[in-house]
Amino acid sequence: MPTGWMSDVRLAFRHLVKRPAFTCVAAGTLALGIGAATALFSVVYGVLISPYPYADPDEIWAFGVSAPAGPQRLRPFRYDAFEEMARLPALGDVMATAPGSRLLTGTFAPETVPAIEVSGNAFGFLGVAPILGRVIQPSDVLPDGAPRPVAVLTFRRWQESFAGATDVLGKTLRLDDVEHEVIGVMPPRFGWWTSDGVWVPLGRTGRDRQVFPIARLRAGASAATATQQWAALVPMLSAAHSDGFPRDGARGILTNYMDITVASGPMQQALRLLFGAVVLLLLIACANVANLQLARASARGREMAVRASLGASRAHIVRQLLTESVALALLGGIAGVACAYVIIRIMVGLMPDFFVPNEARIELNALALLFCTLVSLASGILFGLMPALQTSRPDLTTTLKEEARGSSGGGREFTRGMLVVAEVAVSVILLASAAVTVRSFLALQRVDLGFDPEGVVAVGLPLSPRTYDSLESRNRFAHELIERVRALPGVDAVSIGNGGMPFGGPQSDYAIDGQPAADGQRLRVYLASEDYWRVLRVPIRRGRALTDREVTSGDSAAVINEAAAALWPPGTDPIGRQVRVDVVTRPGNATVLTRENASPQVTVVGIMANARNDGIGNDVQPAVVVPYTLVAPAQRTLAVRTSGVAAPLLNAMRAQVQQLDPLQPLARPYTFTEVVANEAAQPRFTMALFAAFGMLGLMLAMAGLYSVLAYLVSMRRREIGIRMALGAHPAQIVQDIGRTGLGLVAVGLAVGGLGSVVLLRLLASQLSAFAGGGLDPLTFTMVAALLGAAALVACIVPARRAARVQPTDAMR
């Protein structure tokens, strides 16, 4: 570093040390802005930029199909379709995944663990090595297509089931009554479709089973070429296997894997908006420190004028002052690292797990520290340039005259006022955004669910496919369990199903009797018992519910919701009509059993009210409820409405299950209120951070207003003393100072309000579908009132201090 720069750096730190109060206030203000920006960068980097440990995840492509005028739909495909995809010339490697779960028994307590089937090339495709043993390879699928009974453990499963023992290789896990040899353990961050389960080989048996394929392009091939080849293959696959494909000209589309992660939807939008909010917060902090710098520069006017008169060039003075600003910003950046650590911990605690990839790591890494350094340097230049240019004016005579008059300089006073206006305007935008997110969240809380979640507890029942290998045995177990639980004290109603309680559930292609096959839309299918409507408290609008006899005998009866009833032509009564539900006979999963020679045609016997079935933020999807005895998946859900406390009831339910089958486990119980609360977790996260950043911006803006008024009072102390000596009343002095401060706030409020309206209209779709994304008059009035109250408080202290000026002291 040149000697001149070293001298500037030493002088800069000497000045900062001599004024500890100024240094602490300015560095602390910057620490808040820089720390928040660094924390948001760490979250964005960990969740959006580098959420996965895979080799080149941005070069992975997923297969999708869509109707000619419909949206793209990412979906599973038959195994034989996956083999056809692997032959496309533009693709270099294609792997498949079949998610599922298996019952872990043997030497371990019975529980259901995620068991993800992957093709033999999967681990080589993903490019992550194990920490122990080996991974699944193509040789783990035998020549006849059967998979070898081997398993690779997740790091968490290794810790939980084997206590991290290094001699785990060669030990066995009993999965669905089959002994699987442990061949490897993956690193802590690797979590392909599971973070606490196992991976097993995907066999070639069961050609009609559903798998999720992804691909990498061959060297030299483009995504456009691969898309053309996939689009050419889709019609042939649709002709050979029509189920799952749009019937009227299906189109094939490839989507980059990074665009379909769990963080690519609402969480991605939220983080982008929050990052913009943090940038605004950092600008407020920079404006605040620039104001402090201008006040300090006024006090140093004589020093700079003397230095200029002794031969210092304006460029040298600017360089010296910018060096001080950058040094101050670096101190703020160092403190900002500590702030970022705390903010990251708070954000991770608020962040809903299911909106973040399970392999994401949010931490202060080297890139985050580099970002913090760059932001600090940029902030130092940003808030230091204007004071440096104004202070470097080399007019000794003018400066001395201004000091003799006790003036701060009209130019500097105007600049400081404009900085306050900018702070207030940006603060208004932050507060308006926070108000819209709060309004959105409150609107989400008031959504009519269409069902009553209070008092309902549910628990999963993972049946062993080998122990319960027939539809009759599974239905018998379910029927006996329902009868036992129904007889327990405190139980009002019991239903068993396959999901859809309250949200989700499988989807199926369908066709209304007498109408062409539906294209681009699917029905949600709920397998349920006769008490389904009593458990959820969903009323029947017309017709009737399923009867006990229909459920027990497995009749082809069905109840549809009002959204499904709207699929019939206007004026047509769906009751008594038939609808073809393909999943009744073709579930697409080998572990799901159906009746022999069953018909996919079911007869509508009732229409129930619409109830939210796709989350609380989405429209109600068409749905059909059929007897659970028609289709028997291995995984079922038992839902119970109780009038008492759930904990004792769960113990009683567990005892009934153990009496029926001592080896049958229960999954983790949950309540419907928990499920509904989870639906609001992401909006709650966005609202909490927007509100926090908005309030922080408000405090910084008011601190800037206070500093300007306090400095104004100190500079006009002599003038105020003379006015009071000539008879001015203290109330007039208070009004004068207050008028100055509130005038700046009014201008900032007008500018910020206009900016908020424009910005929130541009971001309406991302902020909230419920709140409309706009800034309504009531919300703006509340923001203005909050800002006005805070501004009044910021003005009171300087104004009262001005009113207490003693004329004799001021004149002396």
PDB file of C-alpha atoms in Angstrom, residues 284 419-433 435 693-706 709 738 741-754 756 775 778-796:
ATOM      1  CA  ILE A 284     -31.608   3.910   5.556  1.00  0.00           C
ATOM      2  CA  LEU A 419     -31.381  12.591   3.577  1.00  0.00           C
ATOM      3  CA  VAL A 420     -34.055  12.547   6.278  1.00  0.00           C
ATOM      4  CA  VAL A 421     -36.754  12.763   3.602  1.00  0.00           C
ATOM      5  CA  ALA A 422     -35.152   9.803   1.818  1.00  0.00           C
ATOM      6  CA  GLU A 423     -34.963   7.823   5.074  1.00  0.00           C
ATOM      7  CA  VAL A 424     -38.620   8.494   5.839  1.00  0.00           C
ATOM      8  CA  ALA A 425     -39.681   7.610   2.276  1.00  0.00           C
ATOM      9  CA  VAL A 426     -37.811   4.299   2.339  1.00  0.00           C
ATOM     10  CA  SER A 427     -39.178   3.615   5.807  1.00  0.00           C
ATOM     11  CA  VAL A 428     -42.710   4.176   4.485  1.00  0.00           C
ATOM     12  CA  ILE A 429     -42.096   1.614   1.736  1.00  0.00           C
ATOM     13  CA  LEU A 430     -40.827  -0.914   4.288  1.00  0.00           C
ATOM     14  CA  LEU A 431     -43.738  -0.291   6.642  1.00  0.00           C
ATOM     15  CA  ALA A 432     -46.264  -0.456   3.811  1.00  0.00           C
ATOM     16  CA  SER A 433     -44.828  -3.790   2.662  1.00  0.00           C
ATOM     17  CA  ALA A 435     -48.536  -3.882   6.590  1.00  0.00           C
ATOM     18  CA  PHE A 693     -37.294  -4.909   9.086  1.00  0.00           C
ATOM     19  CA  GLY A 694     -40.034  -2.289   8.795  1.00  0.00           C
ATOM     20  CA  MET A 695     -39.862  -1.396  12.479  1.00  0.00           C
ATOM     21  CA  LEU A 696     -36.063  -1.348  12.383  1.00  0.00           C
ATOM     22  CA  GLY A 697     -36.178   0.979   9.382  1.00  0.00           C
ATOM     23  CA  LEU A 698     -38.647   3.200  11.227  1.00  0.00           C
ATOM     24  CA  MET A 699     -36.358   3.437  14.258  1.00  0.00           C
ATOM     25  CA  LEU A 700     -33.348   4.284  12.100  1.00  0.00           C
ATOM     26  CA  ALA A 701     -35.308   6.931  10.184  1.00  0.00           C
ATOM     27  CA  MET A 702     -36.523   8.505  13.422  1.00  0.00           C
ATOM     28  CA  ALA A 703     -32.978   8.431  14.791  1.00  0.00           C
ATOM     29  CA  GLY A 704     -31.908  10.321  11.677  1.00  0.00           C
ATOM     30  CA  LEU A 705     -34.702  12.861  12.169  1.00  0.00           C
ATOM     31  CA  TYR A 706     -33.744  13.293  15.822  1.00  0.00           C
ATOM     32  CA  LEU A 709     -33.176  18.396  14.752  1.00  0.00           C
ATOM     33  CA  GLY A 738     -41.438  20.736  15.448  1.00  0.00           C
ATOM     34  CA  GLY A 741     -39.134  18.081  11.664  1.00  0.00           C
ATOM     35  CA  LEU A 742     -42.731  17.263  10.781  1.00  0.00           C
ATOM     36  CA  GLY A 743     -42.328  19.081   7.464  1.00  0.00           C
ATOM     37  CA  LEU A 744     -39.489  16.728   6.526  1.00  0.00           C
ATOM     38  CA  VAL A 745     -41.634  13.773   7.606  1.00  0.00           C
ATOM     39  CA  ALA A 746     -44.596  14.987   5.534  1.00  0.00           C
ATOM     40  CA  VAL A 747     -42.474  15.227   2.379  1.00  0.00           C
ATOM     41  CA  GLY A 748     -40.968  11.797   3.050  1.00  0.00           C
ATOM     42  CA  LEU A 749     -44.416  10.351   3.704  1.00  0.00           C
ATOM     43  CA  ALA A 750     -45.712  11.698   0.374  1.00  0.00           C
ATOM     44  CA  VAL A 751     -42.722  10.387  -1.581  1.00  0.00           C
ATOM     45  CA  GLY A 752     -42.764   7.040   0.221  1.00  0.00           C
ATOM     46  CA  GLY A 753     -46.516   6.644  -0.198  1.00  0.00           C
ATOM     47  CA  LEU A 754     -46.257   7.138  -3.956  1.00  0.00           C
ATOM     48  CA  SER A 756     -45.237   2.171  -2.064  1.00  0.00           C
ATOM     49  CA  LEU A 775     -51.935  -0.506  -0.510  1.00  0.00           C
ATOM     50  CA  LEU A 778     -56.856   2.146   5.578  1.00  0.00           C
ATOM     51  CA  THR A 779     -53.449   0.454   5.512  1.00  0.00           C
ATOM     52  CA  PHE A 780     -51.726   3.645   4.352  1.00  0.00           C
ATOM     53  CA  THR A 781     -53.528   5.645   7.046  1.00  0.00           C
ATOM     54  CA  MET A 782     -52.272   3.220   9.697  1.00  0.00           C
ATOM     55  CA  VAL A 783     -48.716   3.468   8.332  1.00  0.00           C
ATOM     56  CA  ALA A 784     -48.918   7.263   8.272  1.00  0.00           C
ATOM     57  CA  ALA A 785     -50.283   7.354  11.819  1.00  0.00           C
ATOM     58  CA  LEU A 786     -47.490   5.105  13.099  1.00  0.00           C
ATOM     59  CA  LEU A 787     -44.870   7.152  11.308  1.00  0.00           C
ATOM     60  CA  GLY A 788     -46.385  10.429  12.501  1.00  0.00           C
ATOM     61  CA  ALA A 789     -46.455   9.252  16.114  1.00  0.00           C
ATOM     62  CA  ALA A 790     -42.831   8.147  15.929  1.00  0.00           C
ATOM     63  CA  ALA A 791     -41.839  11.425  14.271  1.00  0.00           C
ATOM     64  CA  LEU A 792     -43.608  13.406  16.982  1.00  0.00           C
ATOM     65  CA  VAL A 793     -41.619  11.573  19.642  1.00  0.00           C
ATOM     66  CA  ALA A 794     -38.385  12.191  17.695  1.00  0.00           C
ATOM     67  CA  CYS A 795     -39.190  15.924  17.498  1.00  0.00           C
ATOM     68  CA  ILE A 796     -40.215  16.457  21.122  1.00  0.00           C
TER      69      ILE A 796
END
